[in-house]
Short mmCIF file of C-alpha atoms in Angstrom, two decimals:
data_model
loop_
_atom_site.label_atom_id
_atom_site.label_comp_id
_atom_site.label_asym_id
_atom_site.label_seq_id
_atom_site.Cartn_x
_atom_site.Cartn_y
_atom_site.Cartn_z
CA MET A 282 136.85 102.47 99.60
CA ALA A 283 139.42 103.97 97.36
CA TRP A 284 138.77 104.32 93.85
CA ALA A 285 141.46 104.95 91.09
CA VAL A 286 139.75 108.12 90.26
CA SER A 287 138.40 110.99 92.17
CA ARG A 288 135.09 111.47 93.98
CA PRO A 289 132.35 110.77 91.10
CA ASN A 290 129.67 113.20 90.25
CA ILE A 291 126.72 111.22 90.78
CA ILE A 292 123.33 111.88 88.68
CA THR A 293 120.18 109.76 89.46
CA ILE A 294 117.63 109.71 86.58
CA LEU A 295 114.09 108.78 88.07
CA VAL A 296 111.24 108.07 85.50
CA ASP A 297 107.32 107.51 86.55
CA ASP A 298 105.64 104.59 86.10
CA LEU A 299 107.76 102.98 83.13
CA GLY A 300 107.20 99.15 82.70
CA TYR A 301 109.98 96.93 83.68
CA SER A 302 110.70 95.61 79.92
CA ASP A 303 109.95 98.78 78.32
CA ILE A 304 113.45 100.02 77.21
CA GLY A 305 115.38 98.35 74.64
CA SER A 306 118.06 96.92 76.85
CA TYR A 307 115.47 95.10 78.61
CA GLY A 308 113.76 93.77 75.92
CA GLY A 309 111.57 96.51 75.16
CA GLU A 310 110.48 97.38 71.18
CA ILE A 311 110.83 101.34 71.94
CA GLU A 312 113.87 102.96 70.45
CA THR A 313 115.83 103.80 73.60
CA PRO A 314 119.81 104.18 71.79
CA HIS A 315 120.57 106.34 74.77
CA ILE A 316 119.72 104.50 77.62
CA ASP A 317 120.57 101.54 76.26
CA ALA A 318 124.29 103.00 75.57
CA LEU A 319 124.62 103.30 79.45
CA ALA A 320 123.55 99.84 80.00
CA ALA A 321 126.00 98.61 77.24
CA GLY A 322 128.80 100.62 78.95
CA GLY A 323 127.31 99.90 82.74
CA VAL A 324 125.53 97.30 85.06
CA ARG A 325 121.90 96.33 84.50
CA PHE A 326 120.15 94.69 87.51
CA THR A 327 116.95 92.53 86.88
CA GLN A 328 116.11 91.99 90.46
CA PHE A 329 115.90 95.74 91.56
CA TYR A 330 112.65 96.71 93.47
CA THR A 331 110.81 99.83 94.08
CA THR A 332 107.59 100.52 96.32
CA SER A 333 104.29 99.91 94.12
CA ARG A 334 103.65 104.03 94.16
CA CYS A 335 105.20 107.13 93.51
CA CYS A 336 105.20 108.83 96.94
CA PRO A 337 106.56 105.83 98.82
CA SER A 338 109.04 105.53 96.10
CA ARG A 339 110.72 108.93 96.09
CA ALA A 340 110.59 108.78 99.87
CA SER A 341 112.52 105.41 100.16
CA LEU A 342 115.18 106.26 97.63
CA LEU A 343 115.86 109.58 99.16
CA THR A 344 116.50 108.53 102.50
CA GLY A 345 117.42 104.80 102.57
CA LEU A 346 114.62 103.54 104.66
CA TYR A 347 110.99 102.17 104.18
CA PRO A 348 108.98 104.57 103.46
CA HIS A 349 106.69 104.32 106.16
CA GLN A 350 109.61 105.03 108.69
CA VAL A 351 109.77 108.40 107.29
CA GLY A 352 106.05 109.15 107.23
CA ILE A 353 105.01 108.28 103.39
CA GLY A 354 103.39 104.94 103.66
CA HIS A 355 101.00 106.50 101.47
CA MET A 356 100.31 109.29 98.90
CA VAL A 357 100.78 113.06 101.04
CA TYR A 358 97.44 114.22 100.61
CA ARG A 359 96.28 112.95 104.03
CA ASP A 360 97.54 112.80 107.74
CA TYR A 361 96.84 109.36 109.02
CA GLY A 362 99.27 109.76 111.73
CA ASP A 363 102.91 108.01 112.26
CA GLY A 364 103.67 105.85 108.94
CA TYR A 365 101.06 107.62 106.87
CA ARG A 366 101.80 111.67 107.34
CA LYS A 367 101.62 114.47 104.47
CA ASN A 368 105.34 115.59 104.54
CA LEU A 369 108.60 113.53 104.71
CA SER A 370 109.60 113.25 108.28
CA ARG A 371 112.18 115.50 109.92
CA GLY A 372 113.74 112.37 111.65
CA CYS A 373 115.58 111.00 108.56
CA VAL A 374 118.15 112.10 106.27
CA THR A 375 118.05 112.51 102.21
CA PHE A 376 121.07 111.75 100.11
CA GLY A 377 121.09 115.16 99.28
CA GLU A 378 121.84 116.10 103.06
CA VAL A 379 124.38 113.13 103.12
CA LEU A 380 126.26 114.23 100.39
CA GLN A 381 126.02 118.12 100.66
CA GLN A 382 127.71 117.37 104.37
CA ALA A 383 130.39 115.44 102.36
CA GLY A 384 131.41 118.42 99.93
CA TYR A 385 129.11 117.71 96.98
CA ARG A 386 126.94 120.60 95.35
CA THR A 387 123.60 119.19 95.16
CA PHE A 388 120.90 119.97 92.61
CA PHE A 389 117.64 118.78 92.14
CA SER A 390 115.41 119.31 88.57
CA GLY A 391 111.88 117.64 88.25
CA LYS A 392 109.08 116.07 90.67
CA TRP A 393 109.60 116.08 94.37
CA TYR A 394 106.51 114.66 95.60
CA VAL A 395 107.26 113.72 99.35
CA GLY A 396 105.64 116.51 100.90
CA HIS A 397 104.71 119.92 99.93
CA THR A 398 102.46 121.60 102.94
CA ASP A 399 105.42 121.80 105.03
CA LYS A 400 107.98 124.21 103.83
CA GLU A 401 110.37 122.47 105.92
CA ALA A 402 110.11 119.56 103.87
CA ARG A 403 110.66 120.61 100.73
CA PRO A 404 114.04 120.00 98.53
CA GLU A 405 115.60 123.42 99.22
CA GLN A 406 115.33 122.46 102.78
CA ARG A 407 115.91 118.90 102.79
CA GLY A 408 119.89 118.91 101.03
CA PHE A 409 119.74 120.34 97.74
CA ASP A 410 121.49 123.62 97.16
CA LYS A 411 119.33 124.17 93.81
CA PHE A 412 115.84 123.28 92.88
CA THR A 413 113.56 123.89 89.86
CA GLY A 414 110.58 121.64 89.77
CA VAL A 415 107.10 120.61 91.07
CA TYR A 416 106.51 119.96 94.60
CA SER A 417 103.58 117.91 94.26
CA HIS A 418 102.15 115.70 91.41
CA ILE A 419 102.68 116.63 87.66
CA ASP A 420 99.36 116.16 85.12
CA ALA A 421 100.53 117.44 81.89
CA TYR A 422 103.35 117.86 79.53
CA TRP A 423 102.28 120.71 77.39
CA SER A 424 100.80 122.97 79.86
CA VAL A 425 100.84 123.53 83.66
CA LEU A 426 97.59 122.89 85.85
CA LYS A 427 96.74 124.48 88.80
CA GLY A 428 98.25 122.89 91.67
CA CYS A 429 101.37 121.53 89.55
CA GLU A 430 103.26 125.10 89.37
CA ILE A 431 106.70 124.91 88.60
CA TYR A 432 108.96 126.79 91.40
CA ARG A 433 112.68 127.43 91.46
CA ASP A 434 114.34 127.90 94.86
CA ASN A 435 110.94 128.64 96.89
CA THR A 436 109.96 131.00 94.55
CA LEU A 437 107.33 130.66 91.43
CA LEU A 438 108.84 130.25 88.09
CA ILE A 439 106.10 129.00 85.87
CA PRO A 440 102.41 129.67 86.99
CA ALA A 441 99.70 127.72 86.06
CA GLY A 442 98.45 128.39 82.42
CA LYS A 443 97.74 126.49 78.89
CA ASP A 444 100.77 128.15 77.26
CA PRO A 445 103.75 128.03 79.62
CA VAL A 446 107.17 129.72 78.48
CA ASN A 447 110.27 127.68 78.70
CA PRO A 448 112.83 130.38 79.92
CA TYR A 449 115.41 128.07 78.33
CA ARG A 450 113.77 128.39 75.24
CA PRO A 451 111.04 130.98 75.08
CA ASP A 452 110.37 130.69 71.43
CA GLU A 453 109.78 126.82 71.18
CA GLU A 454 106.29 125.07 72.47
CA PHE A 455 107.09 124.32 76.35
CA TYR A 456 107.22 120.74 77.07
CA ILE A 457 108.04 119.50 80.48
CA THR A 458 110.24 116.45 79.88
CA ASP A 459 112.45 119.01 77.76
CA PHE A 460 112.07 121.36 80.43
CA PHE A 461 113.44 119.50 83.29
CA THR A 462 116.49 118.41 80.94
CA ASP A 463 117.21 122.13 80.27
CA VAL A 464 117.29 122.77 83.91
CA ALA A 465 119.55 119.60 84.36
CA ILE A 466 122.00 120.98 81.65
CA ASP A 467 121.77 124.26 83.24
CA TYR A 468 122.87 122.87 86.81
CA VAL A 469 125.90 121.10 85.21
CA ASP A 470 127.01 124.06 83.88
CA GLN A 471 127.20 125.65 87.15
CA ALA A 472 128.72 122.58 88.77
CA ALA A 473 131.51 122.81 86.30
CA GLU A 474 132.31 126.12 87.41
CA GLU A 475 133.45 124.90 90.76
CA SER A 476 135.84 122.09 89.54
CA GLY A 477 136.87 121.28 92.82
CA LYS A 478 133.94 120.21 94.24
CA PRO A 479 131.82 117.12 92.73
CA PHE A 480 128.16 117.35 92.45
CA LEU A 481 124.86 115.21 92.92
CA LEU A 482 122.03 116.04 90.29
CA HIS A 483 118.69 114.36 91.02
CA LEU A 484 116.82 114.62 87.96
CA CYS A 485 113.01 113.13 88.60
CA TYR A 486 111.23 113.16 85.02
CA ASN A 487 107.34 112.29 85.06
CA THR A 488 107.72 110.43 81.93
CA PRO A 489 106.03 108.22 80.87
CA HIS A 490 102.84 108.68 83.63
CA PHE A 491 99.63 109.24 81.91
CA PRO A 492 98.20 111.60 80.57
CA LEU A 493 99.84 110.63 77.09
CA GLU A 494 101.25 113.66 75.72
CA ALA A 495 103.91 113.46 72.78
CA PRO A 496 105.58 115.19 70.06
CA GLU A 497 103.26 114.62 67.11
CA ALA A 498 106.39 113.51 65.16
CA LEU A 499 107.35 110.57 67.63
CA ILE A 500 103.86 109.44 67.81
CA GLU A 501 103.63 109.13 63.91
CA LYS A 502 106.60 107.22 63.75
CA TYR A 503 104.89 104.40 65.88
CA ARG A 504 101.58 104.58 64.43
CA GLY A 505 100.81 100.75 62.90
CA ARG A 506 103.78 99.29 64.52
CA TYR A 507 101.22 97.71 67.22
CA LEU A 508 98.32 96.62 65.37
CA LYS A 509 99.88 93.22 65.90
CA GLY A 510 98.44 93.35 69.34
CA TRP A 511 99.69 92.34 72.85
CA ASP A 512 99.45 88.93 72.46
CA ILE A 513 101.76 88.19 69.83
CA MET A 514 103.90 91.23 70.91
CA ARG A 515 104.36 89.89 74.71
CA ALA A 516 105.67 86.51 73.20
CA GLU A 517 108.31 88.45 70.99
CA LYS A 518 109.53 90.69 74.18
CA LEU A 519 109.61 87.39 76.10
CA GLU A 520 112.21 86.02 73.46
CA ARG A 521 114.25 89.12 73.29
CA MET A 522 114.33 89.18 77.16
CA ARG A 523 115.68 85.74 77.19
CA VAL A 524 118.35 86.44 74.59
CA LEU A 525 119.27 89.39 76.47
CA GLY A 526 119.64 87.30 79.82
CA VAL A 527 117.09 89.92 81.83
CA VAL A 528 115.00 86.70 82.33
CA SER A 529 115.83 82.75 82.84
CA GLU A 530 115.68 80.57 79.63
CA GLY A 531 112.57 79.05 81.12
CA GLN A 532 110.46 81.90 82.16
CA GLU A 533 107.15 81.51 80.49
CA LEU A 534 104.21 84.29 79.97
CA PRO A 535 101.47 84.28 82.58
CA ARG A 536 97.93 84.96 82.02
CA VAL A 537 97.31 88.36 83.21
CA LYS A 538 93.96 90.07 84.70
CA GLY A 539 92.93 93.63 84.62
CA PHE A 540 92.01 95.64 87.83
CA LYS A 541 89.20 97.89 88.70
CA ASN A 542 89.45 100.64 91.71
CA VAL A 543 87.06 100.46 94.47
CA SER A 544 87.06 102.28 97.91
CA ILE A 545 87.71 100.61 101.03
CA ARG A 546 87.59 102.23 104.61
CA GLY A 547 90.35 104.73 104.71
CA PHE A 548 91.11 104.61 101.06
CA THR A 549 89.81 105.49 97.64
CA GLN A 550 91.20 104.06 94.41
CA VAL A 551 92.31 100.48 95.50
CA GLY A 552 93.17 98.23 92.76
CA VAL A 553 90.83 94.92 93.00
CA GLU A 554 91.94 92.18 90.58
CA SER A 555 89.01 91.98 87.82
CA GLU A 556 88.63 89.81 84.53
CA TRP A 557 91.20 88.55 82.44
CA LEU A 558 92.71 90.63 79.63
CA ARG A 559 91.00 89.85 76.59
CA ASN A 560 92.69 88.42 73.62
CA TRP A 561 93.84 91.03 70.62
CA GLY A 562 92.09 88.89 68.04
CA SER A 563 88.87 89.28 69.74
CA LEU A 564 89.00 93.10 69.57
CA ALA A 565 87.05 94.94 66.47
CA GLN A 566 89.44 96.45 64.19
CA LYS A 567 88.37 99.95 64.93
CA ASP A 568 89.26 99.26 68.52
CA ARG A 569 92.58 97.65 67.56
CA GLU A 570 93.51 101.29 65.59
CA GLU A 571 92.63 102.93 68.62
CA LEU A 572 94.88 100.87 70.72
CA ASP A 573 97.69 101.19 68.34
CA PHE A 574 97.23 105.14 68.54
CA ARG A 575 97.58 105.37 72.41
CA ARG A 576 100.45 102.67 72.61
CA ALA A 577 102.51 104.77 69.96
CA MET A 578 101.83 107.76 72.37
CA TYR A 579 103.09 106.04 75.21
CA ALA A 580 106.12 105.04 72.94
CA ALA A 581 106.79 108.49 72.08
CA GLN A 582 106.74 109.92 75.48
CA VAL A 583 109.40 106.92 76.24
CA GLU A 584 111.29 108.04 73.18
CA ASN A 585 111.52 111.86 74.04
CA LEU A 586 112.82 110.67 77.26
CA ASP A 587 115.52 108.55 75.80
CA GLN A 588 116.72 111.87 73.60
CA ASN A 589 116.63 113.97 76.66
CA VAL A 590 118.82 111.20 78.52
CA GLY A 591 121.32 111.44 75.20
CA ARG A 592 121.10 115.44 75.30
CA LEU A 593 122.27 115.15 79.36
CA VAL A 594 125.06 112.59 78.26
CA ALA A 595 126.30 114.68 75.12
CA HIS A 596 126.64 117.69 77.51
CA LEU A 597 128.51 115.87 80.22
CA LYS A 598 130.94 114.90 77.38
CA ALA A 599 131.14 118.45 76.17
CA LYS A 600 132.18 119.67 79.73
CA GLY A 601 134.65 117.02 80.22
CA LEU A 602 132.82 115.52 83.08
CA TYR A 603 131.19 112.07 81.35
CA GLU A 604 134.09 109.58 82.53
CA ASN A 605 133.98 110.76 86.39
CA THR A 606 130.10 110.75 86.65
CA VAL A 607 127.85 108.01 88.11
CA ILE A 608 124.59 107.92 86.14
CA LEU A 609 121.66 105.60 87.92
CA PHE A 610 118.68 104.87 85.81
CA LEU A 611 115.22 103.68 87.32
CA SER A 612 111.96 103.73 87.64
CA ASP A 613 109.75 104.54 90.57
CA ASN A 614 107.41 101.72 90.24
CA GLY A 615 105.84 99.21 87.48
CA CYS A 616 103.86 100.48 84.51
CA SER A 617 100.18 101.85 85.28
CA GLY A 618 97.44 100.08 84.41
CA GLU A 619 94.78 103.29 85.05
CA THR A 620 92.00 102.65 83.99
CA GLY A 621 90.40 99.76 82.39
CA LEU A 622 91.55 97.44 79.56
CA PHE A 623 91.65 100.34 77.08
CA GLY A 624 92.53 103.09 79.23
CA MET A 625 90.53 105.99 80.67
CA GLN A 626 88.36 108.45 78.33
CA TRP A 627 87.88 105.56 75.91
CA GLY A 628 85.67 106.61 73.26
CA ARG A 629 85.77 110.55 74.26
CA PHE A 630 89.15 111.48 73.32
CA HIS A 631 90.60 109.32 70.19
CA SER A 632 92.73 109.73 66.96
CA GLY A 633 89.74 111.51 65.32
CA ASN A 634 89.39 114.46 67.67
CA TYR A 635 93.28 114.57 69.10
CA HIS A 636 93.95 117.95 68.63
CA HIS A 637 90.84 119.32 70.48
CA TRP A 638 92.59 117.38 73.69
CA ARG A 639 95.86 117.48 72.81
CA LYS A 640 97.03 119.48 75.87
CA ARG A 641 94.01 118.79 78.16
CA GLY A 642 96.43 117.25 80.62
CA GLY A 643 94.71 115.50 83.81
CA TRP A 644 93.05 112.00 83.64
CA SER A 645 92.55 112.45 79.91
CA ILE A 646 93.83 109.42 78.22
CA SER A 647 96.09 106.49 79.26
CA GLN A 648 97.17 103.52 77.34
CA GLY A 649 95.28 101.19 79.57
CA GLN A 650 95.65 97.71 80.98
CA GLY A 651 96.42 95.41 77.94
CA TRP A 652 99.10 97.53 76.76
CA ALA A 653 100.34 98.24 80.71
CA ALA A 654 100.51 94.34 80.93
CA TYR A 655 103.02 94.26 77.94
CA SER A 656 105.49 97.22 79.48
CA ASN A 657 105.51 94.91 82.55
CA THR A 658 106.24 91.58 80.55
CA PRO A 659 106.45 88.96 82.07
CA LEU A 660 105.58 90.24 85.18
CA ARG A 661 101.64 89.92 86.90
CA LYS A 662 100.00 93.10 87.80
CA TYR A 663 100.71 96.75 87.76
CA LYS A 664 101.67 99.94 89.78
CA LYS A 665 99.71 99.75 92.94
CA PHE A 666 100.25 95.98 93.47
CA VAL A 667 103.36 94.45 95.13
CA HIS A 668 103.51 91.35 92.75
CA GLU A 669 106.35 91.78 90.44
CA GLY A 670 104.57 94.15 88.06
CA GLY A 671 104.09 96.80 90.12
CA ILE A 672 107.45 96.86 92.09
CA ALA A 673 110.28 95.43 89.66
CA SER A 674 112.09 98.38 87.73
CA PRO A 675 114.89 98.27 85.50
CA LEU A 676 118.16 99.90 87.11
CA ILE A 677 121.47 100.64 85.29
CA VAL A 678 124.47 101.98 86.71
CA HIS A 679 127.22 103.72 84.59
CA TRP A 680 130.65 105.09 85.24
CA PRO A 681 132.96 104.77 82.70
CA GLY A 682 135.95 106.03 84.95
CA GLY A 683 135.28 103.81 87.65
CA LEU A 684 133.65 100.83 86.74
CA PRO A 685 134.95 97.76 85.15
CA ALA A 686 131.76 96.21 83.66
CA ARG A 687 130.62 96.96 80.45
CA GLY A 688 127.20 95.64 79.57
CA GLU A 689 127.00 93.08 82.47
CA ILE A 690 123.95 91.79 84.41
CA VAL A 691 123.74 91.58 88.13
CA SER A 692 120.90 88.82 88.33
CA GLY A 693 121.69 86.70 91.49
CA GLN A 694 120.62 88.81 93.90
CA SER A 695 117.72 90.98 94.95
CA PHE A 696 117.93 94.90 95.79
CA HIS A 697 115.87 97.65 96.67
CA LEU A 698 115.47 101.63 96.86
CA ILE A 699 116.59 101.22 100.18
CA ASP A 700 120.20 100.09 98.44
CA ILE A 701 120.79 103.69 96.92
CA MET A 702 121.43 105.50 99.96
CA PRO A 703 124.14 103.45 101.03
CA THR A 704 125.71 103.04 97.81
CA LEU A 705 125.70 106.85 97.02
CA CYS A 706 127.29 107.06 100.48
CA GLU A 707 130.19 104.70 99.49
CA LEU A 708 130.43 106.16 96.15
CA GLY A 709 130.90 109.58 97.46
CA GLY A 710 132.86 108.88 100.61
CA ALA A 711 129.86 110.21 102.59
CA THR A 712 129.07 109.05 106.45
CA TYR A 713 125.61 108.59 107.30
CA PRO A 714 124.80 110.36 110.41
CA GLU A 715 123.40 108.81 113.53
CA ARG A 716 121.63 112.12 114.19
CA TYR A 717 121.07 115.32 112.03
CA ARG A 718 119.48 118.63 113.20
CA GLY A 719 118.48 117.25 116.64
CA HIS A 720 116.65 114.32 115.27
CA ARG A 721 118.25 110.85 115.88
CA ILE A 722 118.11 109.36 112.70
CA PRO A 723 117.07 105.49 111.93
CA PRO A 724 119.91 103.33 110.76
CA MET A 725 119.92 102.48 106.99
CA GLU A 726 117.66 99.66 106.13
CA GLY A 727 119.61 99.12 102.86
CA HIS A 728 123.24 97.60 101.54
CA SER A 729 125.75 99.13 99.17
CA MET A 730 125.35 97.87 95.80
CA VAL A 731 129.03 98.55 95.08
CA SER A 732 130.65 95.30 95.31
CA TYR A 733 128.20 94.38 92.55
CA LEU A 734 129.06 97.09 90.46
CA LYS A 735 132.69 96.08 90.55
CA ASP A 736 131.96 92.50 90.12
CA PRO A 737 128.65 91.58 88.79
CA ASP A 738 129.19 87.73 89.22
CA VAL A 739 129.10 88.27 93.29
CA VAL A 740 127.25 85.77 95.11
CA GLY A 741 125.44 87.68 97.92
CA GLU A 742 123.61 86.18 101.02
CA ALA A 743 119.88 85.77 100.76
CA ARG A 744 118.16 88.75 102.08
CA ARG A 745 114.52 90.01 103.39
CA LEU A 746 112.50 92.64 101.69
CA TYR A 747 108.98 93.94 102.41
CA TRP A 748 106.50 95.76 101.10
CA GLN A 749 103.01 97.23 102.04
CA HIS A 750 100.96 99.92 100.40
CA GLU A 751 97.00 100.22 101.18
CA ASN A 752 95.85 96.76 101.55
CA HIS A 753 98.46 95.16 99.29
CA ALA A 754 101.64 93.64 101.20
CA ALA A 755 104.46 91.39 100.51
CA MET A 756 107.90 90.05 101.46
CA ARG A 757 110.93 88.07 99.94
CA GLU A 758 113.28 86.09 101.68
CA GLY A 759 115.89 84.60 99.05
CA ASP A 760 113.86 83.13 96.20
CA TRP A 761 110.59 82.94 98.40
CA LYS A 762 107.98 85.59 98.07
CA LEU A 763 104.82 86.06 100.14
CA VAL A 764 102.27 88.53 98.45
CA THR A 765 98.56 89.34 99.07
CA VAL A 766 96.17 91.73 97.44
CA ASP A 767 94.47 92.22 100.70
CA ASP A 768 96.66 91.90 103.98
CA ARG A 769 93.20 92.89 106.39
CA VAL A 770 92.13 89.06 105.24
CA GLU A 771 93.74 85.87 106.52
CA GLY A 772 93.66 83.76 103.67
CA ARG A 773 94.77 85.60 100.85
CA TRP A 774 98.36 85.07 101.20
CA GLU A 775 99.85 83.80 97.88
CA LEU A 776 103.47 82.16 98.13
CA TYR A 777 105.93 82.03 95.13
CA ASP A 778 109.23 80.64 94.50
CA LEU A 779 110.80 83.43 92.13
CA SER A 780 114.00 81.11 91.10
CA ASP A 781 111.74 79.98 88.34
CA ASP A 782 108.63 81.56 88.52
CA ARG A 783 109.15 85.56 88.24
CA SER A 784 105.76 85.96 86.85
CA GLU A 785 104.15 84.57 89.81
CA SER A 786 102.10 82.12 88.25
CA GLU A 787 102.19 78.99 90.78
CA ASN A 788 100.74 79.71 94.02
CA LEU A 789 102.49 77.47 96.44
CA ALA A 790 100.78 78.55 99.91
CA ALA A 791 98.80 75.37 99.90
CA ARG A 792 101.92 73.23 99.62
CA TYR A 793 103.98 75.24 102.11
CA PRO A 794 101.61 76.08 104.55
CA GLU A 795 104.54 76.70 107.56
CA LYS A 796 106.49 78.70 105.19
CA VAL A 797 103.54 80.94 104.60
CA LYS A 798 103.26 81.30 108.34
CA ALA A 799 106.79 81.97 109.25
CA LEU A 800 107.14 84.68 106.66
CA ARG A 801 103.73 86.06 107.55
CA GLN A 802 105.25 86.53 111.15
CA GLN A 803 108.24 88.19 109.69
CA TRP A 804 106.24 90.76 107.54
CA GLU A 805 103.97 91.36 110.41
CA SER A 806 106.98 92.23 112.88
CA TRP A 807 108.43 94.42 110.31
CA ALA A 808 104.77 96.37 109.65
CA ARG A 809 104.86 97.01 113.34
CA ARG A 810 108.49 98.10 113.58
CA VAL A 811 108.13 100.75 110.51
CA LYS A 812 104.87 101.82 111.87
CA ALA A 813 102.82 100.08 108.88
CA VAL A 814 100.27 98.99 111.22
CA PRO A 815 98.01 99.94 112.83
CA PHE A 816 96.62 100.49 109.58
CA PRO A 817 95.01 104.03 108.57
CA GLU A 818 91.30 102.99 109.04
CA ASP A 819 92.26 101.65 112.50
CA ARG A 820 93.15 104.86 113.73
#
């Protein structure tokens, strides 16, 4: 492929648990002008998929393979054998390694989370020249919790503590989203010093993953906006999505259920569907006010994220790098419904005692399933599930110097995290290897999206995509989607036609049993191939 400009710089911005329709350019009410400006100057994808959970999504994004193929079929805390390891496999390559070999300077700021117990599985050894961030999970914004320490190039930079210091602005209160952006800007400056080499920056925020912690001024800005409630606001959001072209004109709102976490053999905290979500009008006024507060905190986190994206873009412009930098913006999965309708620690942590738990971190507070369902409008279910609400993500691709598209939408084809690696290879003129460091490397599972970036209206072939997480499983073939909340049970599979039912409201399994059978056989063949089965509890 020959571009009219030199090989671009590449920035991948991955956020954490953002709902499908949270940002303004996808219909959301939260003010995200900087992210929306990327959408207005680039391409939006309406059928882009992740996996349903943090670690598997990051592994798939980095490698262009399904997560089980690289050992991250679940979270990185237990080792069940092939497909379910604690660390990213050495028998794969990351896009950092591939672009590094192609002459890119490679940087990583933020949350790694694809293995930390094996030092060879860390970003410094997996293709990134410079790394600043957290190897595992991040459970706080104002503080650094034990086990979430911040490292720089294999060396402890910010230890656990209630009052960490941001080395870029030591006189200001630490906030981790701001810090990761400061690091990213530093890396851009370092890259600019070597003008002859393009750079890759992988920027992985933990926003807006719980706990809800955000600057007070932004929280106050949103207070009161949510008192009309999620019923009215879901309908209003859907209408905005129709107008924007993010969903079809005929898309309707589904009824939505909550879920509870249970233990099954081999796993804890597995999502099991529970009761229908309550109508806003049935709630007591004091509960509505507290729910308004919680959603305001969530919105504040997202707007702060947007401000940080704006800071990074402004710095690219100041350095003369903006025109030839490709920016990809996406989430790792759908919005989280942890835990319950109202969210965790309901009644214990509230607006009245906010300043006592403001920096507590951990599992202190979340927005709950009512608002999470609103974040995922008009899709059903949440993070952890492989129904659309758990795996559909916004994807924005922006490259002012190289893309003719300006604000266009790609809606006629489905894509997956596995498609990012081949896309970056094509953009960066990089060759994906057959062997690397003594290992045979599996061929990429995905396809480059570059042709769609050049012409968003191009018509592609129907494709097959697959998912498996805990006991949730799915596959998509064209517009058909087979999905289940329990792949260990024979009769639990559901069938949907996503061409006119993106919200998975009408289960067609009884009407088309042969289609269910055929798709199920394809899914089982895939699951064996990628080592999703045998399941961990059977090992």
